[in-house]
Amino acid sequence: MKLWKGATFAFVLCAAALSTFLIRNMASIREFRVQAKHPRASSTSEPSPKSSSISSAEPRVLPWQTENLRRKTRSTGNNMNSLLSEFSVMLQSFTEGELQHVLETMLNRKRRRDQSLGMTQTRRTKRAHKSRPCSLRKLELTVTELGLGFESDETIQLQYCSGQCDKKKLNYDLVMKHMVEKGILGRGRKNRVSKEPCCRPTKFEKSLGYYGNKTHNIISNVSAKSCGCV
């Protein structure tokens, strides 16, 4: 079954390449035939000055140009027939062992290429999902967007803490995690505990001041100064 699958894959590749070549050449042949079949013939009647000026501006296909197009068409057709003949002879010249060797080589290359693409995709996924450590971040927003009930369109720069604290786990965190998973603490809101350290501010910036409602206001403990896993 693997041999037949490989043979099918090889023939599909060859057919795709051959189809692409034939399509490109058939398009050029069709264009040549249309131009050769419908050349712009000059009118037998005496043209008026207006029509004479228009017709003189239009390009005409001369007899020698038509002959060149026909030669190119015949040459392209001969090239395609030659290519098909060579392709057929090449396939017939392979023995069963040689064909199997070619197919195995193609399949091995495809496997290596797929493995390389898979490893690249895995690395990208790991980089995308790799957690960042606990650190200080910055964000610009208005005083109203703080959600503390203050109304002002004044923009401030808020510093906050974000990130993972996996490497900062202590024995306490491991014990709490084990007790929660085993149900030792029981259920209910009273028994809820934090089973891992959290990224939080360890220090805050000085109080933020803003102007709103025609007065100068101060907000304390809003913007973080440093972060840590607590």
Short mmCIF file of C-alpha atoms in Angstrom, two decimals:
data_model
loop_
_atom_site.label_atom_id
_atom_site.label_comp_id
_atom_site.label_asym_id
_atom_site.label_seq_id
_atom_site.Cartn_x
_atom_site.Cartn_y
_atom_site.Cartn_z
CA MET A 1 0.00 0.00 0.00
CA LYS A 2 2.82 2.39 0.78
CA LEU A 3 4.35 1.71 -2.65
CA TRP A 4 1.07 2.44 -4.40
CA LYS A 5 0.56 5.59 -2.37
CA GLY A 6 4.06 6.72 -3.27
CA ALA A 7 3.51 5.92 -6.94
CA THR A 8 0.25 7.83 -6.91
CA PHE A 9 1.95 10.81 -5.29
CA ALA A 10 4.77 10.75 -7.85
CA PHE A 11 2.40 10.57 -10.80
CA VAL A 12 0.29 13.37 -9.35
CA LEU A 13 3.37 15.59 -9.12
CA CYS A 14 4.40 14.76 -12.68
CA ALA A 15 0.88 15.34 -13.95
CA ALA A 16 0.68 18.69 -12.17
CA ALA A 17 3.97 19.86 -13.66
CA LEU A 18 2.96 18.64 -17.11
CA SER A 19 -0.46 20.28 -16.85
CA THR A 20 1.11 23.60 -15.94
CA PHE A 21 3.40 23.40 -18.94
CA LEU A 22 0.56 22.44 -21.30
CA ILE A 23 -1.73 25.19 -20.04
CA ARG A 24 0.91 27.85 -20.60
CA ASN A 25 1.67 26.62 -24.09
CA MET A 26 -1.98 26.12 -25.08
CA ALA A 27 -2.69 29.72 -24.10
CA SER A 28 0.06 30.95 -26.41
CA ILE A 29 -1.14 28.64 -29.21
CA ARG A 30 -4.70 29.89 -28.88
CA GLU A 31 -3.49 33.48 -29.08
CA PHE A 32 -1.43 32.74 -32.18
CA ARG A 33 -4.34 31.01 -33.92
CA VAL A 34 -6.76 33.85 -33.23
CA GLN A 35 -4.36 36.41 -34.62
CA ALA A 36 -3.63 34.28 -37.68
CA LYS A 37 -7.28 33.47 -38.36
CA HIS A 38 -8.61 37.03 -38.08
CA PRO A 39 -6.03 39.40 -39.52
CA ARG A 40 -7.15 42.92 -40.10
CA ALA A 41 -7.72 43.14 -43.85
CA SER A 42 -7.76 46.44 -45.63
CA SER A 43 -11.09 47.60 -47.02
CA THR A 44 -11.61 47.25 -50.81
CA SER A 45 -13.60 50.43 -51.04
CA GLU A 46 -11.93 53.80 -51.05
CA PRO A 47 -11.88 55.03 -47.45
CA SER A 48 -12.99 58.47 -46.45
CA PRO A 49 -10.41 60.85 -44.96
CA LYS A 50 -11.79 60.25 -41.47
CA SER A 51 -11.78 56.47 -41.73
CA SER A 52 -8.39 56.60 -43.42
CA SER A 53 -6.88 58.41 -40.47
CA ILE A 54 -8.39 55.91 -38.03
CA SER A 55 -7.31 52.84 -39.98
CA SER A 56 -3.80 54.17 -40.40
CA ALA A 57 -3.46 54.42 -36.63
CA GLU A 58 -4.48 50.76 -36.15
CA PRO A 59 -1.75 48.10 -36.41
CA ARG A 60 -2.04 45.58 -39.25
CA VAL A 61 -0.84 42.00 -39.40
CA LEU A 62 1.38 41.60 -42.42
CA PRO A 63 1.66 38.29 -44.35
CA TRP A 64 5.17 37.61 -43.06
CA GLN A 65 3.95 38.15 -39.48
CA THR A 66 1.16 35.62 -40.00
CA GLU A 67 3.65 33.10 -41.35
CA ASN A 68 5.88 33.62 -38.31
CA LEU A 69 2.93 32.99 -36.01
CA ARG A 70 2.14 29.75 -37.80
CA ARG A 71 5.74 28.63 -37.53
CA LYS A 72 5.77 29.37 -33.80
CA THR A 73 2.54 27.41 -33.39
CA ARG A 74 3.95 24.39 -35.20
CA SER A 75 7.19 24.63 -33.22
CA THR A 76 5.32 24.76 -29.91
CA GLY A 77 3.20 21.77 -30.88
CA ASN A 78 6.29 19.79 -31.86
CA ASN A 79 7.96 20.68 -28.55
CA MET A 80 4.95 19.40 -26.60
CA ASN A 81 4.84 16.16 -28.58
CA SER A 82 8.56 15.70 -27.98
CA LEU A 83 8.14 16.33 -24.26
CA LEU A 84 5.29 13.82 -24.00
CA SER A 85 7.32 11.22 -25.88
CA GLU A 86 10.36 11.73 -23.64
CA PHE A 87 8.21 11.53 -20.52
CA SER A 88 6.60 8.28 -21.71
CA VAL A 89 9.96 6.73 -22.63
CA MET A 90 11.41 7.75 -19.27
CA LEU A 91 8.61 6.03 -17.34
CA GLN A 92 8.84 2.88 -19.45
CA SER A 93 12.63 2.67 -19.02
CA PHE A 94 12.36 2.29 -15.23
CA THR A 95 12.44 -1.23 -13.84
CA GLU A 96 10.34 -2.12 -10.83
CA GLY A 97 13.35 -1.84 -8.52
CA GLU A 98 14.41 1.52 -9.92
CA LEU A 99 10.87 2.86 -9.70
CA GLN A 100 10.61 1.69 -6.10
CA HIS A 101 13.94 3.38 -5.31
CA VAL A 102 12.79 6.65 -6.89
CA LEU A 103 9.50 6.55 -5.00
CA GLU A 104 11.23 5.78 -1.69
CA THR A 105 13.60 8.69 -2.25
CA MET A 106 10.71 11.05 -2.97
CA LEU A 107 8.78 9.84 0.07
CA ASN A 108 11.83 10.23 2.32
CA ARG A 109 12.33 13.77 1.10
CA LYS A 110 8.67 14.54 1.71
CA ARG A 111 8.88 13.09 5.25
CA ARG A 112 11.98 15.16 6.05
CA ARG A 113 10.32 18.27 4.66
CA ASP A 114 7.14 17.62 6.67
CA GLN A 115 9.18 16.95 9.81
CA SER A 116 11.14 20.16 9.29
CA LEU A 117 7.93 22.14 8.81
CA GLY A 118 6.40 20.47 11.87
CA MET A 119 9.41 21.29 14.04
CA THR A 120 9.37 24.89 12.84
CA GLN A 121 5.66 25.17 13.61
CA THR A 122 6.22 23.62 17.05
CA ARG A 123 8.95 26.14 17.85
CA ARG A 124 6.69 29.00 16.78
CA THR A 125 3.85 27.64 18.91
CA LYS A 126 6.13 27.31 21.93
CA ARG A 127 7.41 30.85 21.49
CA ALA A 128 3.84 32.12 21.14
CA HIS A 129 2.66 30.31 24.29
CA LYS A 130 5.81 30.96 26.31
CA SER A 131 4.77 32.86 29.40
CA ARG A 132 6.50 36.10 30.30
CA PRO A 133 7.80 36.55 33.84
CA CYS A 134 6.25 38.92 36.31
CA SER A 135 7.23 42.45 35.33
CA LEU A 136 6.07 46.06 35.22
CA ARG A 137 3.91 47.16 32.27
CA LYS A 138 2.67 50.60 31.20
CA LEU A 139 -0.67 51.75 29.81
CA GLU A 140 -2.14 55.14 28.92
CA LEU A 141 -5.80 55.74 29.77
CA THR A 142 -8.14 58.40 31.07
CA VAL A 143 -9.06 58.95 34.71
CA THR A 144 -12.64 57.86 33.97
CA GLU A 145 -11.38 54.52 32.62
CA LEU A 146 -9.85 53.70 36.01
CA GLY A 147 -13.30 52.74 37.23
CA LEU A 148 -12.93 54.45 40.61
CA GLY A 149 -15.85 56.82 40.08
CA PHE A 150 -13.75 59.82 39.07
CA GLU A 151 -14.91 61.67 35.96
CA SER A 152 -12.17 63.26 33.88
CA ASP A 153 -10.87 63.02 30.31
CA GLU A 154 -7.32 63.73 31.47
CA THR A 155 -4.87 61.07 30.28
CA ILE A 156 -2.54 59.41 32.77
CA GLN A 157 0.10 56.70 32.52
CA LEU A 158 -0.77 53.68 34.62
CA GLN A 159 1.88 51.14 35.61
CA TYR A 160 0.67 47.67 36.48
CA CYS A 161 2.07 44.18 37.12
CA SER A 162 1.58 41.21 34.83
CA GLY A 163 3.27 37.87 34.15
CA GLN A 164 3.76 34.35 35.47
CA CYS A 165 5.27 33.30 38.77
CA ASP A 166 5.88 29.61 38.06
CA LYS A 167 9.55 29.76 39.06
CA LYS A 168 8.76 31.57 42.31
CA LYS A 169 6.68 28.82 43.92
CA LEU A 170 7.55 28.05 47.54
CA ASN A 171 6.84 25.00 49.66
CA TYR A 172 3.75 26.79 50.96
CA ASP A 173 2.36 27.04 47.43
CA LEU A 174 3.06 23.37 46.74
CA VAL A 175 1.33 22.34 49.98
CA MET A 176 -1.73 24.49 49.22
CA LYS A 177 -1.97 23.07 45.70
CA HIS A 178 -1.81 19.51 47.03
CA MET A 179 -4.46 20.17 49.67
CA VAL A 180 -6.80 21.77 47.14
CA GLU A 181 -6.43 18.93 44.64
CA LYS A 182 -6.98 16.25 47.29
CA GLY A 183 -9.93 18.08 48.85
CA ILE A 184 -8.31 18.19 52.28
CA LEU A 185 -9.44 21.76 52.92
CA GLY A 186 -13.03 20.98 52.05
CA ARG A 187 -15.33 23.01 49.87
CA GLY A 188 -16.86 26.43 50.26
CA ARG A 189 -15.82 30.04 50.04
CA LYS A 190 -14.31 29.99 53.51
CA ASN A 191 -11.76 27.37 52.46
CA ARG A 192 -10.62 29.05 49.26
CA VAL A 193 -6.86 29.57 49.21
CA SER A 194 -4.30 30.72 46.67
CA LYS A 195 -2.29 27.72 45.50
CA GLU A 196 0.31 29.69 43.55
CA PRO A 197 2.10 33.03 43.91
CA CYS A 198 0.54 36.03 42.20
CA CYS A 199 2.23 38.87 40.31
CA ARG A 200 1.39 41.99 42.30
CA PRO A 201 2.88 45.41 43.09
CA THR A 202 5.40 45.47 45.91
CA LYS A 203 5.64 49.27 45.84
CA PHE A 204 3.43 52.05 44.47
CA GLU A 205 4.24 55.32 42.78
CA LYS A 206 3.46 58.61 44.46
CA SER A 207 -0.15 59.70 44.40
CA LEU A 208 -1.55 60.60 41.00
CA GLY A 209 -3.03 64.04 40.59
CA TYR A 210 -5.56 65.17 38.02
CA TYR A 211 -7.84 68.13 37.42
CA GLY A 212 -11.55 67.42 37.36
CA ASN A 213 -14.79 69.14 38.38
CA LYS A 214 -12.85 72.41 38.62
CA THR A 215 -10.74 71.00 41.45
CA HIS A 216 -7.38 69.30 41.81
CA ASN A 217 -7.79 65.69 42.96
CA ILE A 218 -5.34 63.07 44.20
CA ILE A 219 -5.55 59.27 43.83
CA SER A 220 -3.34 57.04 45.98
CA ASN A 221 -2.06 53.48 45.51
CA VAL A 222 -2.99 53.27 41.83
CA SER A 223 0.20 53.03 39.76
CA ALA A 224 2.72 50.30 40.59
CA LYS A 225 6.39 51.13 41.08
CA SER A 226 7.80 47.60 41.33
CA CYS A 227 6.40 44.09 40.98
CA GLY A 228 6.99 40.74 42.58
CA CYS A 229 5.50 37.29 43.05
CA VAL A 230 3.58 37.41 46.32
#
